[in-house]
Structure formats: structure tokens, C-alpha cells
N, CA, C and O atoms as a GROMACS GRO file, in nm:
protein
  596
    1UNK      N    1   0.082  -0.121   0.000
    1UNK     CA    2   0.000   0.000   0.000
    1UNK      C    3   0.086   0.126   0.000
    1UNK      O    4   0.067   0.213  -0.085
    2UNK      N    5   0.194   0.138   0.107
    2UNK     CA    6   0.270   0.255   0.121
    2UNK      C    7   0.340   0.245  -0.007
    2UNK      O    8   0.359   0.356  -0.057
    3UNK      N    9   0.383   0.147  -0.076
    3UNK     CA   10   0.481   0.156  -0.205
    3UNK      C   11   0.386   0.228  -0.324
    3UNK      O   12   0.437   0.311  -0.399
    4UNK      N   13   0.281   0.200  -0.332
    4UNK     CA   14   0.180   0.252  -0.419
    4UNK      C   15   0.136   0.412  -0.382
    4UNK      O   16   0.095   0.493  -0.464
    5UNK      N   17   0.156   0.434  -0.242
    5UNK     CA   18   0.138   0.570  -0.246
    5UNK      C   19   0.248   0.640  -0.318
    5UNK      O   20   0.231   0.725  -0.406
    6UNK      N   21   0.345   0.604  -0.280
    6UNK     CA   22   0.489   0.651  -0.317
    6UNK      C   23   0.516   0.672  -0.438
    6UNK      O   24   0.577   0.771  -0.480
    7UNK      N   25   0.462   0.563  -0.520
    7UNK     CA   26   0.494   0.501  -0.630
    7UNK      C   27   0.416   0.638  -0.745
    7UNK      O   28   0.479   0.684  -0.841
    8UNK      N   29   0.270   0.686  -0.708
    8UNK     CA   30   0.180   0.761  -0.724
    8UNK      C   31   0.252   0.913  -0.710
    8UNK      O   32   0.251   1.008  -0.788
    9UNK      N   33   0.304   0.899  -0.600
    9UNK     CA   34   0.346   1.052  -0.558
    9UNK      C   35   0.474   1.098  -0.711
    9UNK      O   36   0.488   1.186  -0.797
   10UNK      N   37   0.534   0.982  -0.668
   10UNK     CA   38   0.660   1.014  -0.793
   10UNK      C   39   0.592   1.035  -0.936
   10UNK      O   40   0.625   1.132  -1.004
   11UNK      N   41   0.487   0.935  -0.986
   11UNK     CA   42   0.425   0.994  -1.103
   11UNK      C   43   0.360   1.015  -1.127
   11UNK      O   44   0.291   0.975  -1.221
   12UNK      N   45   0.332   1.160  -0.988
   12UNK     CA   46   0.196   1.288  -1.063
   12UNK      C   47   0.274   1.382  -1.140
   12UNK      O   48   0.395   1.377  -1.160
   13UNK      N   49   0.194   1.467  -1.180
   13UNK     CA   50   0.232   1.579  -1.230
   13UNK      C   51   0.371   1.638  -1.188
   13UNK      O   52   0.477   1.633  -1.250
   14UNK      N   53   0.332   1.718  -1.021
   14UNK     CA   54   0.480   1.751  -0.980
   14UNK      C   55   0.608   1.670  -0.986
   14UNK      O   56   0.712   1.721  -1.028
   15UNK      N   57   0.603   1.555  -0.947
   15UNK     CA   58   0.679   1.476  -0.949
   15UNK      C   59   0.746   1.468  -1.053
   15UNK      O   60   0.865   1.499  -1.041
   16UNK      N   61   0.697   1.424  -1.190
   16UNK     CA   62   0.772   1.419  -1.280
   16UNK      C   63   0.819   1.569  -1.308
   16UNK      O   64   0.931   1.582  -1.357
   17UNK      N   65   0.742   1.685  -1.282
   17UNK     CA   66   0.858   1.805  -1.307
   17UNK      C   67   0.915   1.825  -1.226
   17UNK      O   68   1.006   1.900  -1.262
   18UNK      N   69   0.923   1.798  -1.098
   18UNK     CA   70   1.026   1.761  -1.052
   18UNK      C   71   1.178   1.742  -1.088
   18UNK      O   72   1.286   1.798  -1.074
   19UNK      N   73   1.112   1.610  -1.155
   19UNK     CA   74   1.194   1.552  -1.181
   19UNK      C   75   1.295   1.571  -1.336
   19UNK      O   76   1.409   1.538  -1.366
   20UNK      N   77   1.185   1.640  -1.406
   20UNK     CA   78   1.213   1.680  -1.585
   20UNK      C   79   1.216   1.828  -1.557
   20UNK      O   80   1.195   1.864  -1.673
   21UNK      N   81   1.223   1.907  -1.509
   21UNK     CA   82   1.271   2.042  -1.529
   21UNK      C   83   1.410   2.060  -1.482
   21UNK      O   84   1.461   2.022  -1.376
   22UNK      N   85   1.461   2.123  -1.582
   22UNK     CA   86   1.550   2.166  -1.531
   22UNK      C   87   1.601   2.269  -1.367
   22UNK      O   88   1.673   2.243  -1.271
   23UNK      N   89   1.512   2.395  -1.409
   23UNK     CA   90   1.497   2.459  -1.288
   23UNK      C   91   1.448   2.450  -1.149
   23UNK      O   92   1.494   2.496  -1.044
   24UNK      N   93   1.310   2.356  -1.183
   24UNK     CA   94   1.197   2.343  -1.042
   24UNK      C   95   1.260   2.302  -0.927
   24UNK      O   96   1.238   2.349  -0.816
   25UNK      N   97   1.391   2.158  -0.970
   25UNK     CA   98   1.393   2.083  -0.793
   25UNK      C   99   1.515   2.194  -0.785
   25UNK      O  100   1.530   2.212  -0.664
   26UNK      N  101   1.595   2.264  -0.843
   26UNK     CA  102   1.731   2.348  -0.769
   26UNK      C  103   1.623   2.543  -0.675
   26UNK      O  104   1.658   2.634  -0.600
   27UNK      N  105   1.499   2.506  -0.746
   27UNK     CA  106   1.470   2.665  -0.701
   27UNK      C  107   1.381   2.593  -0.525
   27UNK      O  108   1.384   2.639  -0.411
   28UNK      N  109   1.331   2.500  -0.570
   28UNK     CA  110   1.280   2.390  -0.443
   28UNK      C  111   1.365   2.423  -0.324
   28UNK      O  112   1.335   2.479  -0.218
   29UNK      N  113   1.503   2.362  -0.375
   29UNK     CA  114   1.611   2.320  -0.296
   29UNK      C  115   1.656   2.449  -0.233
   29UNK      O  116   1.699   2.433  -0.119
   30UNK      N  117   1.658   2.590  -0.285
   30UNK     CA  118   1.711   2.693  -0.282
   30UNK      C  119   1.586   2.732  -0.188
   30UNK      O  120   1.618   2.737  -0.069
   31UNK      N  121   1.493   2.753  -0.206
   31UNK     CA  122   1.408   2.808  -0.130
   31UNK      C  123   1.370   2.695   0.024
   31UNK      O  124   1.300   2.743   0.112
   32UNK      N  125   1.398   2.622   0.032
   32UNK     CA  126   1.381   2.527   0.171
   32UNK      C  127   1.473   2.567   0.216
   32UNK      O  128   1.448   2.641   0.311
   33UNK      N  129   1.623   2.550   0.185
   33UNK     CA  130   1.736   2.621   0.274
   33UNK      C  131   1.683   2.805   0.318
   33UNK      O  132   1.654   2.838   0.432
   34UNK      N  133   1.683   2.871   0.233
   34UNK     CA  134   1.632   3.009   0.292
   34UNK      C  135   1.497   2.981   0.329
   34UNK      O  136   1.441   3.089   0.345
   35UNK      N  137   1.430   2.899   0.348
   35UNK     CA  138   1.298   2.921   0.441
   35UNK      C  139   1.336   2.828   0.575
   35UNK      O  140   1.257   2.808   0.667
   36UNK      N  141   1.485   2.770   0.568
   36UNK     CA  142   1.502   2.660   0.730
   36UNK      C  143   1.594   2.822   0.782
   36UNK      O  144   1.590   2.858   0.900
   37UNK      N  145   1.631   2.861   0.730
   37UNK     CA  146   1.737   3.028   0.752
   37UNK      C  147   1.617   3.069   0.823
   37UNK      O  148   1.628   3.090   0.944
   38UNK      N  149   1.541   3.079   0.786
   38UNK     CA  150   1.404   3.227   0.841
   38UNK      C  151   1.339   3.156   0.941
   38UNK      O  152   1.330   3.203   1.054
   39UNK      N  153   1.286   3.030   0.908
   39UNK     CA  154   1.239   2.957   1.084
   39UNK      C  155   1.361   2.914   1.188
   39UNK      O  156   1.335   2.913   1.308
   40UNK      N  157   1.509   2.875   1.136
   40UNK     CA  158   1.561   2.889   1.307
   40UNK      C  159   1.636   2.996   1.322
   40UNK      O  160   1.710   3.000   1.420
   41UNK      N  161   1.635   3.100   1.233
   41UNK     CA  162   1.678   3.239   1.300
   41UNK      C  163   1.597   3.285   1.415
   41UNK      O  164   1.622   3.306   1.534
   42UNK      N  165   1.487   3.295   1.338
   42UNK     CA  166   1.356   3.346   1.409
   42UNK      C  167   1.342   3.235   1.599
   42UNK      O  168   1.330   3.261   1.719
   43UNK      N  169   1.349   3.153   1.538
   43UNK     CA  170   1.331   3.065   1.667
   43UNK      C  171   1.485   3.059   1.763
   43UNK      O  172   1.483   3.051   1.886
   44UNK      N  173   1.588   3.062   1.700
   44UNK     CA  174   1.766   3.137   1.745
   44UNK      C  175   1.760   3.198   1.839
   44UNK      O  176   1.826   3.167   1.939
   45UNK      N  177   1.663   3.324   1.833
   45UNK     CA  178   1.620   3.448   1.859
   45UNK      C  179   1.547   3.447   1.951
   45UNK      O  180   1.575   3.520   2.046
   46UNK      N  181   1.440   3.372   1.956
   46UNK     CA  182   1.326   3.389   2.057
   46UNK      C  183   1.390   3.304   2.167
   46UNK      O  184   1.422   3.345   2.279
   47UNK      N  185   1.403   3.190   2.123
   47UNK     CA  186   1.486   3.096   2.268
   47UNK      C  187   1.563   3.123   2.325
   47UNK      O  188   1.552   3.133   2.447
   48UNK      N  189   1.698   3.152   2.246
   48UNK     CA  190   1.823   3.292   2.337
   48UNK      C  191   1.743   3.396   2.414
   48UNK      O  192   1.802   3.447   2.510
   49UNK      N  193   1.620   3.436   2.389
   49UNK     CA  194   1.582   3.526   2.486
   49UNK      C  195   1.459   3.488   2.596
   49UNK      O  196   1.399   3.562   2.674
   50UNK      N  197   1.449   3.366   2.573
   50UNK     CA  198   1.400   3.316   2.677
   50UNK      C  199   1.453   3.185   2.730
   50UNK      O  200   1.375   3.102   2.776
   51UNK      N  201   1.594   3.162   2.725
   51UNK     CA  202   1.676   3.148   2.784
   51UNK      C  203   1.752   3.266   2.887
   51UNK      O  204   1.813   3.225   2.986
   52UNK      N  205   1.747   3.375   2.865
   52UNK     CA  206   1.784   3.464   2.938
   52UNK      C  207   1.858   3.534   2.883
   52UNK      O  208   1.906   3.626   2.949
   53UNK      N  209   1.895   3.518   2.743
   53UNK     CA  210   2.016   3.641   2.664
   53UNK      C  211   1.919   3.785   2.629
   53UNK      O  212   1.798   3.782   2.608
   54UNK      N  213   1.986   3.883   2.630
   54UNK     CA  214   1.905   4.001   2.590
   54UNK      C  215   1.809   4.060   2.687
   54UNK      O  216   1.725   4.140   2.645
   55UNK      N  217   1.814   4.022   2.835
   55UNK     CA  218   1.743   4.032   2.939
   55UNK      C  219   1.648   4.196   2.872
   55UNK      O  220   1.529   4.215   2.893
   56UNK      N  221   1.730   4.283   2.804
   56UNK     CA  222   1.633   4.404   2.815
   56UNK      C  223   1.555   4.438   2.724
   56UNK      O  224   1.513   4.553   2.709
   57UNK      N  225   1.518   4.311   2.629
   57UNK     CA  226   1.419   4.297   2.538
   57UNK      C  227   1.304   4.221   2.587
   57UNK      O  228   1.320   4.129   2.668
   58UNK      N  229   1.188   4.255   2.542
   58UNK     CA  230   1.061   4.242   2.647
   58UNK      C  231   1.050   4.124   2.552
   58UNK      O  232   1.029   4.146   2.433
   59UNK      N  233   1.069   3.960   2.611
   59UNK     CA  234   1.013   3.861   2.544
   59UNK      C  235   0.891   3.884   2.508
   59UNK      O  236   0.893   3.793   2.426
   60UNK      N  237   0.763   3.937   2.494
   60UNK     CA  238   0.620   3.939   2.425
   60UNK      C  239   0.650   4.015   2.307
   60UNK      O  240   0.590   3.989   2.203
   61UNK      N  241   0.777   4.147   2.314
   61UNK     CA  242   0.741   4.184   2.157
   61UNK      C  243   0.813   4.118   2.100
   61UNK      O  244   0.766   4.109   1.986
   62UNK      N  245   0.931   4.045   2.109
   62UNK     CA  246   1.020   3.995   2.020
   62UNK      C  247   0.962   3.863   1.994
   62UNK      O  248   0.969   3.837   1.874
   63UNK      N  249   0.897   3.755   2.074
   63UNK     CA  250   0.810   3.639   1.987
   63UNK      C  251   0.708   3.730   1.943
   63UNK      O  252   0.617   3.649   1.922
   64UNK      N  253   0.666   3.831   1.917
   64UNK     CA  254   0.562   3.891   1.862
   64UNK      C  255   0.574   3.937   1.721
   64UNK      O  256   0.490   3.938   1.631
   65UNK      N  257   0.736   3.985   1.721
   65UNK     CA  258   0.814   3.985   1.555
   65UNK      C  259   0.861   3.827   1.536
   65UNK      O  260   0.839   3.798   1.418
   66UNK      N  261   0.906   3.738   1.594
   66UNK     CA  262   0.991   3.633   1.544
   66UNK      C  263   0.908   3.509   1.506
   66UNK      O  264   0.947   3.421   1.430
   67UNK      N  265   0.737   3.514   1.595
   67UNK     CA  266   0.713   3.359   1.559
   67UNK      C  267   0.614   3.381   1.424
   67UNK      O  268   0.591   3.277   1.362
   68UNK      N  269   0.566   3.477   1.384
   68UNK     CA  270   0.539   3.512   1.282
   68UNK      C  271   0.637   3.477   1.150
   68UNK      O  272   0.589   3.406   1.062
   69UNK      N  273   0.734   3.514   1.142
   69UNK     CA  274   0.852   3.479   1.050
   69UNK      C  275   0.921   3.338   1.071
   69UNK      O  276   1.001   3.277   1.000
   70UNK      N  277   0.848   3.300   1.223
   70UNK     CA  278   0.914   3.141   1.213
   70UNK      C  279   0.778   3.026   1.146
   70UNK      O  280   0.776   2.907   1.115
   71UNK      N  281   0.719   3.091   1.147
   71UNK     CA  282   0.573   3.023   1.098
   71UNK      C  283   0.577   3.018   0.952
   71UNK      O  284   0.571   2.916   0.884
   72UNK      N  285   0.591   3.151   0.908
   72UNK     CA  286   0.579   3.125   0.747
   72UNK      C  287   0.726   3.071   0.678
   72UNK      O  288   0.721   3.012   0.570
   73UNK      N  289   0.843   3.093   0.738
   73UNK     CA  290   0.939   2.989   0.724
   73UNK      C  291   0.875   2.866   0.756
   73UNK      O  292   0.792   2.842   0.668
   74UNK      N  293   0.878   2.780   0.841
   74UNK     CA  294   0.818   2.640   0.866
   74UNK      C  295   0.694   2.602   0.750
   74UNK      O  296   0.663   2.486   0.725
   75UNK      N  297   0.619   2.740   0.673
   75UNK     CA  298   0.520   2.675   0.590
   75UNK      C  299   0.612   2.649   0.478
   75UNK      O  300   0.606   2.541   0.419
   76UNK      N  301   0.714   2.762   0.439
   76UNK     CA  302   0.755   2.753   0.283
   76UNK      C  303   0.843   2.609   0.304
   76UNK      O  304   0.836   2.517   0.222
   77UNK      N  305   0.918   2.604   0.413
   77UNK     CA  306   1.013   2.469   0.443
   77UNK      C  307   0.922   2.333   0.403
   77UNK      O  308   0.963   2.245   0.328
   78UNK      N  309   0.780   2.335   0.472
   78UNK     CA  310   0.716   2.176   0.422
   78UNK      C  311   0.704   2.225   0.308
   78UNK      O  312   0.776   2.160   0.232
   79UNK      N  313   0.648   2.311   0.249
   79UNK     CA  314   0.611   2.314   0.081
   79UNK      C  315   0.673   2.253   0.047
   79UNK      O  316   0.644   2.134   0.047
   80UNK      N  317   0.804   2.299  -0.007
   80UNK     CA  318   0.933   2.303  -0.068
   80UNK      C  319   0.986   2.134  -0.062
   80UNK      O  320   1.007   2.058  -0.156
   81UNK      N  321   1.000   2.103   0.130
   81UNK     CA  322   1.008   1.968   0.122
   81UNK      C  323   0.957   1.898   0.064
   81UNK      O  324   1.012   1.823  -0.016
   82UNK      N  325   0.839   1.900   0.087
   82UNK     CA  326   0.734   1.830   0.033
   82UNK      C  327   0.752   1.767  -0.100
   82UNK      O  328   0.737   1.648  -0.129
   83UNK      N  329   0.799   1.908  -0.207
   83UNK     CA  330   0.807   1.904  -0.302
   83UNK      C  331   0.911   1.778  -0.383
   83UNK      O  332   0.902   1.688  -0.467
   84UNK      N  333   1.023   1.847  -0.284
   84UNK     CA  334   1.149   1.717  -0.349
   84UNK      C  335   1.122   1.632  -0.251
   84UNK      O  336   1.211   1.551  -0.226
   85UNK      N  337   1.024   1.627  -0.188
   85UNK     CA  338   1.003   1.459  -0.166
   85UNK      C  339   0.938   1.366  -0.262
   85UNK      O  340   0.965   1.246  -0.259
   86UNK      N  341   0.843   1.423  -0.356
   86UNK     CA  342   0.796   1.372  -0.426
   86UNK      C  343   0.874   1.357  -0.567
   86UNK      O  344   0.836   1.302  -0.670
   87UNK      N  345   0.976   1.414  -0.544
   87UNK     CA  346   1.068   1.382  -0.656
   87UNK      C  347   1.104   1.206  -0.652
   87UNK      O  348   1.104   1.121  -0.742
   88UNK      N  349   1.126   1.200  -0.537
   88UNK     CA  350   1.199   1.049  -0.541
   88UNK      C  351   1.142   1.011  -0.418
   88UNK      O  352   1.228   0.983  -0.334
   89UNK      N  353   1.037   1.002  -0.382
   89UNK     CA  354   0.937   0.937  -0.248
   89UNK      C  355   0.957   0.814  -0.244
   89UNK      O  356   0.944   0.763  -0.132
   90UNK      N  357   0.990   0.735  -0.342
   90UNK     CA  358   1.017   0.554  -0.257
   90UNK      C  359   1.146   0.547  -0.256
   90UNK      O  360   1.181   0.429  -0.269
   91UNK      N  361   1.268   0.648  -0.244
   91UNK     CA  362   1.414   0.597  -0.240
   91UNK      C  363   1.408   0.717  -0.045
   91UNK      O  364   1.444   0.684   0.068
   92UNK      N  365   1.354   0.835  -0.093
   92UNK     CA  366   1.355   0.883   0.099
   92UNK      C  367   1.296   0.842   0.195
   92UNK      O  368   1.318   0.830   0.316
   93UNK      N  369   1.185   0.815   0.099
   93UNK     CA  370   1.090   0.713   0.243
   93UNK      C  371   1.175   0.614   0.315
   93UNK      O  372   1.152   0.599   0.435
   94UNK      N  373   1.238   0.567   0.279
   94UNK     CA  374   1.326   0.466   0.342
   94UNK      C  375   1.417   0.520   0.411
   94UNK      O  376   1.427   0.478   0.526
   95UNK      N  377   1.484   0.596   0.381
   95UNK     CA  378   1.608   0.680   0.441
   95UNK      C  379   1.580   0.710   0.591
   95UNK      O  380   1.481   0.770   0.633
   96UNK      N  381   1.666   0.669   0.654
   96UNK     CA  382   1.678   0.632   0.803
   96UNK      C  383   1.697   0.831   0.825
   96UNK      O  384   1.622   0.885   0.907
   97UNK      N  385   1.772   0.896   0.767
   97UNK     CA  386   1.762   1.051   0.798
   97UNK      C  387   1.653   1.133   0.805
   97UNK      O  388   1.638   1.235   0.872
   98UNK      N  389   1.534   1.043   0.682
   98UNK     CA  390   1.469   1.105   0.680
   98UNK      C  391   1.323   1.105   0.750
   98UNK      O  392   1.234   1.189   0.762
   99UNK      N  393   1.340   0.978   0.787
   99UNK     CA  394   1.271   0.894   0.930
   99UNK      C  395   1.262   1.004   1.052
   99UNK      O  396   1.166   1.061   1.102
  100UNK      N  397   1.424   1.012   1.083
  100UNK     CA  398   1.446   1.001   1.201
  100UNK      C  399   1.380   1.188   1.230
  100UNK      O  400   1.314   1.232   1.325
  101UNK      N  401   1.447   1.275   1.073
  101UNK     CA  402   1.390   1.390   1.076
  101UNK      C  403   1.218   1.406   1.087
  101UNK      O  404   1.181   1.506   1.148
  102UNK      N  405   1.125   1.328   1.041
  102UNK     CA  406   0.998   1.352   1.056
  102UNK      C  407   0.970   1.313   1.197
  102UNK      O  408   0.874   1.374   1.243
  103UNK      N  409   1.043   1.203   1.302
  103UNK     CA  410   1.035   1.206   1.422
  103UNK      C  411   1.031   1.356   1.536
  103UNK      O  412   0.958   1.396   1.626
  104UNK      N  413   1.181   1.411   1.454
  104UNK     CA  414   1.205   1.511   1.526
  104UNK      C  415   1.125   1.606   1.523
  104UNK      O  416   1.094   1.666   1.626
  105UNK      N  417   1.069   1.641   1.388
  105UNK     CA  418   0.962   1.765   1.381
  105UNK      C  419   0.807   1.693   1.457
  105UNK      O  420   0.709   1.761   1.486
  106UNK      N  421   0.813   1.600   1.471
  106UNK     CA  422   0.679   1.562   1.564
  106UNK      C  423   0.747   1.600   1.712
  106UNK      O  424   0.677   1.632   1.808
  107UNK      N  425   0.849   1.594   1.716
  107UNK     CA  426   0.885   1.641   1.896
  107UNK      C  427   0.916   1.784   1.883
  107UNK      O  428   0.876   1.844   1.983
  108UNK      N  429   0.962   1.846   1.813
  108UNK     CA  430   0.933   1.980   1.794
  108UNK      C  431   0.785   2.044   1.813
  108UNK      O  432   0.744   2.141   1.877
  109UNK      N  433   0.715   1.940   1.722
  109UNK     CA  434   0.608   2.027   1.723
  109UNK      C  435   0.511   2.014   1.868
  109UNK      O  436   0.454   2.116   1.906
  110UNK      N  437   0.499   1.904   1.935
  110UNK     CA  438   0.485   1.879   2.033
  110UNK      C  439   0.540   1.961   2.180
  110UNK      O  440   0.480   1.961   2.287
  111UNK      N  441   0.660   2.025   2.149
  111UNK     CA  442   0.760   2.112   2.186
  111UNK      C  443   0.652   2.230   2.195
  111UNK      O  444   0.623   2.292   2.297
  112UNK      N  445   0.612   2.242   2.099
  112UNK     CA  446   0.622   2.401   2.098
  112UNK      C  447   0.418   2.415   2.115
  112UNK      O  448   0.357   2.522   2.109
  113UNK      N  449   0.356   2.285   2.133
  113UNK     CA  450   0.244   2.263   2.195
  113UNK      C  451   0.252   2.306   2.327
  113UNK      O  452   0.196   2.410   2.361
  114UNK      N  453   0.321   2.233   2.410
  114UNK     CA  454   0.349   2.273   2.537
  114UNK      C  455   0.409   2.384   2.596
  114UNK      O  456   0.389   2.395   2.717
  115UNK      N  457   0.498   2.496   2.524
  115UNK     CA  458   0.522   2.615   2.534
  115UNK      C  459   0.402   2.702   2.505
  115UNK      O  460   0.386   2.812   2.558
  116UNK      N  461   0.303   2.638   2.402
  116UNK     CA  462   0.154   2.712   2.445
  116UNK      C  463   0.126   2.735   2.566
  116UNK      O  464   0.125   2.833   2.641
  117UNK      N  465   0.088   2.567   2.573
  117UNK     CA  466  -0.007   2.560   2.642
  117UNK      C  467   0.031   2.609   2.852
  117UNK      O  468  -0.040   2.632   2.950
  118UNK      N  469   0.147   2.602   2.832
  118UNK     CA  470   0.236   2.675   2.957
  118UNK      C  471   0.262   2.793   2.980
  118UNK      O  472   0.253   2.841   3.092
  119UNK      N  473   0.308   2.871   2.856
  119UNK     CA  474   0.312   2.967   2.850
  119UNK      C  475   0.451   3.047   2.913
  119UNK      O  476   0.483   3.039   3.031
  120UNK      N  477   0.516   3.113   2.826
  120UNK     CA  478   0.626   3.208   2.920
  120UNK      C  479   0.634   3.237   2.990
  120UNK      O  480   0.543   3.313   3.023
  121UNK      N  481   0.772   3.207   3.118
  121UNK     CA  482   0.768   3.291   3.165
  121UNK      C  483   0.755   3.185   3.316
  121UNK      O  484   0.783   3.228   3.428
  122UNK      N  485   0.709   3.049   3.290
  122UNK     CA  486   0.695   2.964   3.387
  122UNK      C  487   0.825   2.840   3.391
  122UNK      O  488   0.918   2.833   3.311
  123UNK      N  489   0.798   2.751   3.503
  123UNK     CA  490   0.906   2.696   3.493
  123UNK      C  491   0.970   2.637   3.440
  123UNK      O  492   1.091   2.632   3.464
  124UNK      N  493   0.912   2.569   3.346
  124UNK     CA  494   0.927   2.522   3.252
  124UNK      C  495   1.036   2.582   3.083
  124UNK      O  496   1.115   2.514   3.017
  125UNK      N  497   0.992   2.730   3.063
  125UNK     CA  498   1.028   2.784   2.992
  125UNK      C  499   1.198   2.754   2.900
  125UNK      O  500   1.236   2.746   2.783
  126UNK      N  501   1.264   2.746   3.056
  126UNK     CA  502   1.392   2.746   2.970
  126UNK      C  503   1.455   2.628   2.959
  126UNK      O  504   1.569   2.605   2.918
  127UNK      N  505   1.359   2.541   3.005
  127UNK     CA  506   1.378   2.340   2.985
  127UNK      C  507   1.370   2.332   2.795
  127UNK      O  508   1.452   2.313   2.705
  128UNK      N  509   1.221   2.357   2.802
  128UNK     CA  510   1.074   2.399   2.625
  128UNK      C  511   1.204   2.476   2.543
  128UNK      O  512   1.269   2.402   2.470
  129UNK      N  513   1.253   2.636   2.551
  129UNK     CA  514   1.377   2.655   2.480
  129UNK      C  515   1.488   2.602   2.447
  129UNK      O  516   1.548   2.634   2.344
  130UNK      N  517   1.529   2.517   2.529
  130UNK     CA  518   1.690   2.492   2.551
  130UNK      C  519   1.649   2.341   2.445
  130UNK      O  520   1.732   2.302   2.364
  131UNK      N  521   1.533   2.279   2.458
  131UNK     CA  522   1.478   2.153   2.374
  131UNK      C  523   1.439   2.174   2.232
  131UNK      O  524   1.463   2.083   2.154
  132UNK      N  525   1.383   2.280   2.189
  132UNK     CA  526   1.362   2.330   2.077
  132UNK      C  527   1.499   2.370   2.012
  132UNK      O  528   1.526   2.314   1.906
  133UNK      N  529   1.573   2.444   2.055
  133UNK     CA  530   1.722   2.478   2.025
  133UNK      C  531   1.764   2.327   1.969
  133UNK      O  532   1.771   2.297   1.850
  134UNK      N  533   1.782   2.272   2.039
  134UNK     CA  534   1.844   2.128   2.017
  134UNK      C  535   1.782   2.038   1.920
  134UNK      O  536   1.844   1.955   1.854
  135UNK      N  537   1.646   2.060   1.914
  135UNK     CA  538   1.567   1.966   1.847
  135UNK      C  539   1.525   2.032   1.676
  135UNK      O  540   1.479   1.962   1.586
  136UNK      N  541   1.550   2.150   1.667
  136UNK     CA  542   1.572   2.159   1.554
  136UNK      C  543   1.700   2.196   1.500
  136UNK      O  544   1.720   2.253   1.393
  137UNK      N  545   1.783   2.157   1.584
  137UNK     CA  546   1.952   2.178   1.488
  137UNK      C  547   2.023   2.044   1.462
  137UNK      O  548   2.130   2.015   1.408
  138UNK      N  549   1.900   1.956   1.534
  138UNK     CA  550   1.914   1.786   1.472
  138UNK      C  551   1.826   1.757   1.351
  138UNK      O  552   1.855   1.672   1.267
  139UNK      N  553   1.702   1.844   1.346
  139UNK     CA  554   1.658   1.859   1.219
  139UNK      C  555   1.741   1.880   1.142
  139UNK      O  556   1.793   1.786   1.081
  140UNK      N  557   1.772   1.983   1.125
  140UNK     CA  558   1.871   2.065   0.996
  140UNK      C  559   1.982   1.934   0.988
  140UNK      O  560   2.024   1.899   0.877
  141UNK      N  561   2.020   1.875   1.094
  141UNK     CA  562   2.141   1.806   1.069
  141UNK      C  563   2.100   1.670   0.972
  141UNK      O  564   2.173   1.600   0.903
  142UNK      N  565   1.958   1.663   0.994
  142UNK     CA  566   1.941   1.496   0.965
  142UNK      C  567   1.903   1.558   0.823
  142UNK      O  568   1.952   1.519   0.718
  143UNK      N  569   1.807   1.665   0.836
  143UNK     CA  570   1.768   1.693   0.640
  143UNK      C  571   1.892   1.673   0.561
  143UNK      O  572   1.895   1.590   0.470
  144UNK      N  573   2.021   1.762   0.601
  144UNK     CA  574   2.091   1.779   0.536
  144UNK      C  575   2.166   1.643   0.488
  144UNK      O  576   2.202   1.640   0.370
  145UNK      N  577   2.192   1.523   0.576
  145UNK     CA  578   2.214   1.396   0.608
  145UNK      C  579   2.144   1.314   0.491
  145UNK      O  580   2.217   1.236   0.430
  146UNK      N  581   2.006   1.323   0.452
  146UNK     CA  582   1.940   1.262   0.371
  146UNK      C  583   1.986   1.257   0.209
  146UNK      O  584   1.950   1.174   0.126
  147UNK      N  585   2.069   1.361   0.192
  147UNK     CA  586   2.153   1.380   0.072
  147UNK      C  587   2.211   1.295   0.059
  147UNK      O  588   2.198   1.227  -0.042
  148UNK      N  589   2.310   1.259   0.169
  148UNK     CA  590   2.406   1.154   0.117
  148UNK      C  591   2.407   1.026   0.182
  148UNK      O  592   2.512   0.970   0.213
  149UNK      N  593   2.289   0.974   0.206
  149UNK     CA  594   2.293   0.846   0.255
  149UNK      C  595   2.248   0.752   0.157
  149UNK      O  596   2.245   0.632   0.184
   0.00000   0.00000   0.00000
């Protein structure tokens, strides 16, 4: 069943331009790196300061500029992924990097559920930062990983 999804994904439409354009998967590729730039800057930023760096910046306005820009980074990043995943969906699906990366963005995202739902500023705070920090610079490490495995 999963091979047939896969199998489907690679030859729809995108997929094969994907795969037959020249330009599409390098502007893909180009735009996921500058949209992973704009969500962990943005998130760089907010956690260093609620970790405690920048003490004289009022954490509410600065996640008030940063998770905005970490949001629509994180949308263009799945697009984009998305995209060259469907380039070759039954050779990454398998890929232990790329496994291990969709794990991580479920604990990320889970991550950053509970920094809701807790909220700044409690005890928790600089446990939720210091985990997000970490948990998406194992992202970036494992995407990048999926290249050459």
C-alpha cells in the first residue's frame, strides 16, 4: 500500500517536473534552505531570549516579531520539502535521515504545543527553549544527512 502511495506521488504531475525540469527541484532546494534560515533564525532568537540572553528585550514583543517569521518559514520549508520529496518518495521514504527527521519535527512540534499551552515565563520555559534549540539543529542536521545516505 505505502509503495503505491509513493509510487503515485513520484508519477503525478509535480513529481515528474520535478523531476524533468531543469529549474523546479534546484529553485525547491534553494528556497527550503532560505525558508530553514528564516524559521531557526527566528526561533535562534526567541529561545536565546528566553533562555535569558538580551534580558532588556521584552520577550512578548520579540516572539511577537519572530514567531510570525518562524511560521511562514516552517510553511515555505514543508512546501518546498514536500516538493522534493515527491521527486523520489520511494528511495527517501526509506532513508533512516529522513525517518528520524519527521520524528524530530513531531517532537518539535509537540515542543512548541506545550510552550503554548504553559506559556512564558513559567518553569518550565527554559527546559521547552533549551529543547527546541536542540531539536531543531538535529533537524537541519538529519535533512541535510538525507543527501548523502
Amino acid at each position: 500500500m505505502l509503495q503505491a502511495v509513493l509510487l503515485a506521488l513520484e508519477g503525478s504531475a509535480l513529481g515528474q517536473a520535478m523531476r524533468g525540469t531543469l529549474w523546479l527541484y534546484p529553485l525547491a532546494n534553494t528556497l527550503h534552505v532560505l525558508a530553514i534560515a528564516s524559521l531557526f533564525g527566528a526561533l535562534l532568537v526567541s529561545d536565546l531570549r528566553l533562555l535569558g540572553a538580551a534580558r532588556g528585550l521584552a520577550a512578548p514583543a520579540l516572539l511577537g516579531l519572530t514567531l510570525p517569521l518562524a511560521w511562514a518559514g516552517f510553511g515555505l520549508a514543508a512546501l518546498t520539502g514536500l516538493m522534493m520529496f515527491i521527486a523520489d518518495a520511494r528511495v527517501i521514504a526509506h532513508n533512516p535521515f529522513f525517518q528520524a527527521k519527521l520524528v524530530l519535527l513531531a517532537l518539535a512540534g509537540l515542543n512548541a504545543l506545550a510552550f503554548h499551552r504553559l506559556g512564558a515565563g513559567g518553569d518550565w520555559t527554559k527546559l521547552l527553549a533549551g529543547l527546541s534549540l536542540a531539536v531543531w539543529v538535529l533537524v537541519i542536521v538529519c535533512g541535510r544527512a538525507i543527501a548523502y545516505w
